[in-house]
Amino acid sequence: MTARDRFFLDKSGPGSWRALNGLAGTVADAAEEAGVSRAVLELVNVRISQLNGCAYCLDLHVRYAVKAGVSSQQLAVLTSWREAEALYSDLERAALAVGEAATVLPEEPARTAELAAAREVLTDEQFSALQWAAVTMNAFNRISILSRHPVRSRGPAKAAAATAPATPAPASVPGGGA
């Protein structure tokens, strides 16, 4: 790939990039004022980034989620959050539903039902803040995907990957014998 092939949208329009970051700050403030924690926002950001396939944003927001207190178990099963409802609070499940609806944009009847169920849990302020958060995260995902922002290896994982065997040994199953 040549330098001409890579086009960083965020760098080419710094005023627009600053405006989007300003929007993100306003949305984060509104979420906090509405009682939506940073951990809940980061769960939503990670889920949206999974749906959009944005590796750069996944790498970034998984780290933010961990820092905000999201458990590794919640992150591990996030793609199947509906089947792991015991791991997520009512607020987290409602927030994830709003994030998914704003990202996938299902047909009207399904979207209306999904959002109505979320509204049973969320205040108007939370519902608004979460929709704005989803719109904003989707914009960041698209900028990173279009710009092909690279995911860079960090720390010990880089060294471990270089020394890992080509074919992993079969894992033993606890209680499963030899």
Coordinates of C-alpha atoms in Angstrom, one line a residue:
M1 CA 0.0 0.0 0.0
T2 CA 1.4 3.3 -1.0
A3 CA 1.0 6.6 0.9
R4 CA -1.4 7.7 -1.8
D5 CA -3.6 4.7 -1.1
R6 CA -4.1 5.6 2.5
F7 CA -6.4 8.6 3.2
F8 CA -7.0 9.6 6.8
L9 CA -10.4 11.3 6.8
D10 CA -9.8 12.6 10.3
K11 CA -6.5 14.3 9.3
S12 CA -7.9 15.7 6.0
G13 CA -10.8 17.6 7.7
P14 CA -9.5 18.6 11.1
G15 CA -12.4 21.0 11.7
S16 CA -14.9 18.3 11.1
W17 CA -12.9 15.9 13.3
R18 CA -12.8 18.5 16.1
A19 CA -16.6 19.0 15.8
L20 CA -17.2 15.3 16.0
N21 CA -15.0 15.0 19.1
G22 CA -16.9 18.0 20.5
L23 CA -20.2 16.2 19.9
A24 CA -18.7 13.1 21.6
G25 CA -17.9 15.2 24.7
T26 CA -21.4 16.7 24.8
V27 CA -22.9 13.3 24.5
A28 CA -20.7 11.9 27.2
D29 CA -21.7 14.8 29.5
A30 CA -25.4 14.2 28.8
A31 CA -25.1 10.5 29.5
E32 CA -23.4 11.2 32.8
E33 CA -26.0 13.8 33.8
A34 CA -28.7 11.2 32.9
G35 CA -27.1 8.5 35.1
V36 CA -25.5 6.4 32.3
S37 CA -22.1 5.3 33.5
R38 CA -18.9 5.3 31.5
A39 CA -18.9 1.5 31.7
V40 CA -22.4 1.3 30.1
L41 CA -21.3 3.8 27.3
E42 CA -18.2 1.7 26.7
L43 CA -20.2 -1.5 26.5
V44 CA -22.4 0.2 23.8
N45 CA -19.3 1.5 22.0
V46 CA -17.7 -2.0 21.9
R47 CA -20.9 -3.6 20.7
I48 CA -21.4 -1.0 17.9
S49 CA -17.8 -1.5 16.9
Q50 CA -18.3 -5.3 16.7
L51 CA -21.4 -4.9 14.6
N52 CA -19.6 -2.5 12.2
G53 CA -16.4 -4.5 12.1
C54 CA -14.2 -1.6 13.2
A55 CA -10.9 -3.2 14.5
Y56 CA -9.4 0.1 15.5
C57 CA -12.4 1.2 17.6
L58 CA -12.7 -2.3 19.1
D59 CA -9.0 -2.1 20.2
L60 CA -9.5 1.3 21.7
H61 CA -12.9 0.9 23.4
V62 CA -12.2 -2.5 24.9
R63 CA -9.3 -0.9 26.7
Y64 CA -11.6 2.0 27.8
A65 CA -14.3 -0.5 28.9
V66 CA -11.8 -2.4 31.1
K67 CA -10.6 0.9 32.6
A68 CA -14.3 1.9 33.3
G69 CA -14.9 -1.4 35.1
V70 CA -16.5 -3.6 32.5
S71 CA -15.6 -7.2 33.4
S72 CA -13.7 -9.5 31.0
Q73 CA -16.6 -11.9 31.2
Q74 CA -19.0 -9.3 29.9
L75 CA -16.7 -8.4 27.1
A76 CA -16.1 -12.0 26.2
V77 CA -19.8 -12.8 25.7
L78 CA -20.9 -9.3 24.4
T79 CA -21.8 -10.6 21.0
S80 CA -24.3 -12.9 22.7
W81 CA -25.5 -10.5 25.4
R82 CA -29.1 -11.5 25.0
E83 CA -28.3 -15.1 25.9
A84 CA -26.2 -14.1 28.9
E85 CA -28.7 -11.8 30.5
A86 CA -27.6 -12.6 34.1
L87 CA -24.3 -10.8 33.3
Y88 CA -25.9 -7.5 32.4
S89 CA -28.1 -5.2 34.3
D90 CA -31.5 -4.0 33.0
L91 CA -29.9 -0.7 32.1
E92 CA -27.0 -2.3 30.3
R93 CA -29.4 -4.5 28.3
A94 CA -31.6 -1.6 27.4
A95 CA -28.5 0.4 26.4
L96 CA -27.2 -2.4 24.2
A97 CA -30.6 -2.7 22.5
V98 CA -30.6 1.0 21.7
G99 CA -27.0 0.8 20.4
E100 CA -27.9 -2.2 18.2
A101 CA -31.1 -0.7 16.9
A102 CA -29.3 2.5 15.9
T103 CA -26.5 0.6 14.2
V104 CA -28.3 -2.2 12.4
L105 CA -31.5 -0.2 11.7
P106 CA -33.8 -3.2 11.6
E107 CA -37.2 -3.0 9.8
E108 CA -39.6 -0.6 11.4
P109 CA -41.8 -3.1 13.4
A110 CA -38.7 -4.8 15.0
R111 CA -36.9 -1.5 15.7
T112 CA -40.1 0.0 17.3
A113 CA -40.5 -3.0 19.5
E114 CA -36.8 -3.1 20.5
L115 CA -36.8 0.6 21.4
A116 CA -40.1 0.5 23.2
A117 CA -38.8 -2.3 25.4
A118 CA -35.7 -0.2 26.1
R119 CA -37.8 2.8 27.0
E120 CA -39.5 0.8 29.7
V121 CA -36.1 0.8 31.5
L122 CA -34.6 4.1 30.5
T123 CA -35.6 7.6 31.4
D124 CA -36.1 10.0 28.5
E125 CA -32.7 11.6 29.2
Q126 CA -31.0 8.2 29.2
F127 CA -32.8 7.1 26.0
S128 CA -31.8 10.4 24.3
A129 CA -28.1 10.2 25.4
L130 CA -27.8 6.6 24.4
Q131 CA -29.2 7.2 20.9
W132 CA -26.8 10.1 20.5
A133 CA -24.0 8.0 21.8
A134 CA -24.8 5.3 19.2
V135 CA -25.0 7.8 16.4
T136 CA -21.7 9.3 17.4
M137 CA -20.0 5.9 17.7
N138 CA -21.3 4.8 14.3
A139 CA -19.7 8.0 12.9
F140 CA -16.3 7.3 14.5
N141 CA -16.5 3.7 13.2
R142 CA -17.1 4.8 9.7
I143 CA -14.2 7.3 9.8
S144 CA -11.8 4.7 11.1
I145 CA -13.0 2.1 8.6
L146 CA -12.8 4.5 5.7
S147 CA -9.4 5.7 6.8
R148 CA -8.2 2.2 7.5
H149 CA -6.8 3.2 10.8
P150 CA -4.2 0.6 11.8
V151 CA -4.4 -1.5 15.0
R152 CA -0.9 -1.6 16.4
S153 CA 0.4 -4.4 18.6
R154 CA 1.2 -3.4 22.2
G155 CA 3.4 -4.8 24.9
P156 CA 3.9 -8.4 25.9
A157 CA 1.3 -9.8 23.5
K158 CA 3.5 -8.8 20.6
A159 CA 6.4 -10.9 22.0
A160 CA 4.1 -13.7 22.9
A161 CA 2.6 -13.8 19.3
A162 CA 6.1 -14.0 17.9
T163 CA 7.0 -17.0 20.0
A164 CA 3.6 -18.8 19.9
P165 CA 3.5 -22.3 18.3
A166 CA 2.1 -22.4 14.8
T167 CA -0.5 -25.0 15.8
P168 CA -1.8 -24.7 19.4
A169 CA -1.8 -27.8 21.5
P170 CA -5.3 -29.1 22.3
A171 CA -6.7 -27.7 25.5
S172 CA -7.6 -30.1 28.3
V173 CA -11.1 -30.0 29.5
P174 CA -11.6 -29.6 33.3
G175 CA -13.0 -32.9 34.6
G176 CA -12.7 -34.4 31.1
G177 CA -9.9 -36.9 31.8
A178 CA -6.6 -37.1 29.9

